[in-house]
Amino acid sequence: MLQVKDFPLDHIGIAVKDLNQATERFRKLAEFMILAEEEVPSQQVVVRFLQHGEFKIELLKSTTPQSTIARFIDKRGEGIHHVAFRVKQIDHEMRRLREEGLEIIQDKPILGAMNKWIFFIHPRSMGGTLVEICQPVTQEK
Ligand code: ZN
């Protein structure tokens, strides 16, 4: 089995209907700051990152009724959509996780919000949890 030295939790993605209402909920919980907000047209979402200390939350709001986030909310309501882990060599990790038999949704890493390479592991492979793997574009793959 391969040893993974560095695989920190990067953020938790939460599907929401209203970014401001969701931000207010987390601000009641603790002093979350708005780190960034960005539209990701390829995924038909607007994402807003909240940060508290080292911990980040990615709020995902759909921009169309057909997006995966809109369908997720239709089916299950607002709530946790994915957990994301940060890696240092995303191409290598994609190969390794495929070799482990996990179902990877993308053929190769795609550009996500906040200038990161990302890919997703299908919830079928993870007991119902969608898992994102990400790496800042500024680091060499
Ligand atoms: Zn994410």
Tab-separated table of C-alpha atoms and ligand atoms in Angstrom:
chain	number	residue	atom	x	y	z
A	1	MET	CA	0.000	0.000	0.000
A	2	LEU	CA	1.225	3.483	-0.838
A	3	GLN	CA	2.012	5.811	2.009
A	4	VAL	CA	0.404	9.237	1.662
A	5	LYS	CA	2.395	11.798	3.589
A	6	ASP	CA	0.268	14.855	3.106
A	7	PHE	CA	-3.469	14.772	2.570
A	8	PRO	CA	-5.021	17.574	4.642
A	9	LEU	CA	-8.693	18.450	4.598
A	10	ASP	CA	-8.891	21.579	2.435
A	11	HIS	CA	-12.551	22.491	2.771
A	12	ILE	CA	-16.098	21.247	3.083
A	13	GLY	CA	-18.464	22.111	0.239
A	14	ILE	CA	-22.035	22.980	1.178
A	15	ALA	CA	-24.913	23.351	-1.279
A	16	VAL	CA	-27.016	26.400	-0.433
A	17	LYS	CA	-29.924	28.342	-1.886
A	18	ASP	CA	-28.759	31.756	-0.680
A	19	LEU	CA	-25.125	32.720	-0.119
A	20	ASN	CA	-25.823	35.582	2.270
A	21	GLN	CA	-28.190	33.597	4.462
A	22	ALA	CA	-25.697	30.742	4.598
A	23	THR	CA	-22.876	33.150	5.458
A	24	GLU	CA	-24.964	34.570	8.293
A	25	ARG	CA	-25.574	31.086	9.695
A	26	PHE	CA	-21.846	30.381	9.859
A	27	ARG	CA	-21.153	33.809	11.340
A	28	LYS	CA	-23.479	32.967	14.215
A	29	LEU	CA	-21.388	29.886	14.764
A	30	ALA	CA	-17.972	31.568	14.711
A	31	GLU	CA	-16.064	34.479	13.188
A	32	PHE	CA	-15.991	33.282	9.623
A	33	MET	CA	-14.513	35.701	7.078
A	34	ILE	CA	-15.440	35.822	3.414
A	35	LEU	CA	-12.239	34.755	1.691
A	36	ALA	CA	-13.384	34.950	-1.933
A	37	GLU	CA	-16.346	34.636	-4.234
A	38	GLU	CA	-16.244	33.394	-7.792
A	39	GLU	CA	-18.535	32.175	-10.527
A	40	VAL	CA	-17.529	28.853	-12.074
A	41	PRO	CA	-19.453	28.757	-15.376
A	42	SER	CA	-18.330	25.211	-16.234
A	43	GLN	CA	-20.149	23.955	-13.129
A	44	GLN	CA	-22.966	26.510	-13.235
A	45	VAL	CA	-22.305	27.669	-9.703
A	46	VAL	CA	-21.197	30.653	-7.709
A	47	VAL	CA	-18.893	29.660	-4.891
A	48	ARG	CA	-18.107	31.668	-1.791
A	49	PHE	CA	-15.284	30.585	0.465
A	50	LEU	CA	-15.574	31.276	4.182
A	51	GLN	CA	-12.577	30.926	6.419
A	52	HIS	CA	-12.125	30.507	10.133
A	53	GLY	CA	-8.524	29.949	11.171
A	54	GLU	CA	-7.198	27.181	8.967
A	55	PHE	CA	-10.649	25.868	8.195
A	56	LYS	CA	-12.544	26.689	5.017
A	57	ILE	CA	-16.117	26.219	3.911
A	58	GLU	CA	-17.112	26.441	0.255
A	59	LEU	CA	-20.696	27.578	-0.201
A	60	LEU	CA	-22.085	26.479	-3.580
A	61	LYS	CA	-25.065	28.206	-5.116
A	62	SER	CA	-26.500	27.159	-8.432
A	63	THR	CA	-26.819	29.643	-11.292
A	64	THR	CA	-29.279	27.467	-13.281
A	65	PRO	CA	-32.061	25.028	-12.348
A	66	GLN	CA	-30.262	22.278	-14.330
A	67	SER	CA	-26.899	22.331	-12.540
A	68	THR	CA	-25.707	19.453	-10.385
A	69	ILE	CA	-26.017	21.678	-7.302
A	70	ALA	CA	-29.640	22.563	-8.151
A	71	ARG	CA	-30.452	18.878	-8.655
A	72	PHE	CA	-28.662	17.989	-5.409
A	73	ILE	CA	-30.799	20.515	-3.489
A	74	ASP	CA	-33.993	19.324	-5.236
A	75	LYS	CA	-33.246	15.770	-4.165
A	76	ARG	CA	-31.726	16.165	-0.725
A	77	GLY	CA	-32.145	19.764	0.342
A	78	GLU	CA	-29.359	22.116	1.362
A	79	GLY	CA	-26.403	20.590	3.122
A	80	ILE	CA	-22.966	19.031	2.851
A	81	HIS	CA	-22.160	18.364	-0.798
A	82	HIS	CA	-18.516	17.244	-0.701
A	83	VAL	CA	-15.352	17.100	1.336
A	84	ALA	CA	-12.114	18.226	-0.300
A	85	PHE	CA	-8.574	17.099	0.400
A	86	ARG	CA	-5.479	18.961	-0.792
A	87	VAL	CA	-2.625	17.123	-2.457
A	88	LYS	CA	0.747	18.050	-3.882
A	89	GLN	CA	0.877	15.957	-7.048
A	90	ILE	CA	-2.645	15.778	-8.369
A	91	ASP	CA	-1.852	13.793	-11.547
A	92	HIS	CA	-0.064	11.186	-9.485
A	93	GLU	CA	-2.899	11.073	-6.925
A	94	MET	CA	-5.461	10.609	-9.685
A	95	ARG	CA	-3.544	7.607	-11.023
A	96	ARG	CA	-3.005	6.199	-7.547
A	97	LEU	CA	-6.672	6.486	-6.542
A	98	ARG	CA	-7.740	4.876	-9.841
A	99	GLU	CA	-5.364	2.034	-9.121
A	100	GLU	CA	-7.018	1.714	-5.718
A	101	GLY	CA	-10.215	1.004	-7.650
A	102	LEU	CA	-11.989	4.272	-6.885
A	103	GLU	CA	-14.308	5.698	-9.521
A	104	ILE	CA	-12.930	9.080	-10.624
A	105	ILE	CA	-15.503	11.288	-12.341
A	106	GLN	CA	-13.109	13.326	-14.546
A	107	ASP	CA	-10.605	11.977	-17.090
A	108	LYS	CA	-8.028	14.503	-15.954
A	109	PRO	CA	-7.935	17.292	-13.351
A	110	ILE	CA	-10.080	20.314	-14.300
A	111	LEU	CA	-9.811	23.957	-13.272
A	112	GLY	CA	-11.973	24.696	-10.253
A	113	ALA	CA	-12.628	27.824	-8.215
A	114	MET	CA	-9.795	29.704	-6.506
A	115	ASN	CA	-7.299	28.716	-9.193
A	116	LYS	CA	-7.093	25.067	-8.254
A	117	TRP	CA	-6.857	21.809	-10.147
A	118	ILE	CA	-9.629	19.532	-8.969
A	119	PHE	CA	-11.235	16.167	-9.597
A	120	PHE	CA	-13.978	14.238	-7.860
A	121	ILE	CA	-14.296	10.678	-6.596
A	122	HIS	CA	-17.790	9.321	-7.183
A	123	PRO	CA	-19.899	8.852	-4.024
A	124	ARG	CA	-20.474	5.241	-5.162
A	125	SER	CA	-16.829	4.574	-4.301
A	126	MET	CA	-16.947	6.420	-0.982
A	127	GLY	CA	-20.017	5.149	0.794
A	128	GLY	CA	-22.188	8.047	-0.330
A	129	THR	CA	-19.758	10.940	0.162
A	130	LEU	CA	-18.570	12.965	-2.814
A	131	VAL	CA	-14.837	13.587	-2.368
A	132	GLU	CA	-12.886	16.341	-4.110
A	133	ILE	CA	-9.130	16.251	-4.557
A	134	CYS	CA	-7.503	19.638	-5.199
A	135	GLN	CA	-4.190	21.308	-5.726
A	136	PRO	CA	-3.332	25.009	-6.216
A	137	VAL	CA	-2.455	25.689	-9.867
A	138	THR	CA	0.610	27.614	-8.698
A	139	GLN	CA	2.209	24.365	-7.528
A	140	GLU	CA	3.715	22.017	-10.055
A	141	LYS	CA	1.532	18.966	-10.782
B	1	ZN	ZN	-14.853	22.082	-3.250
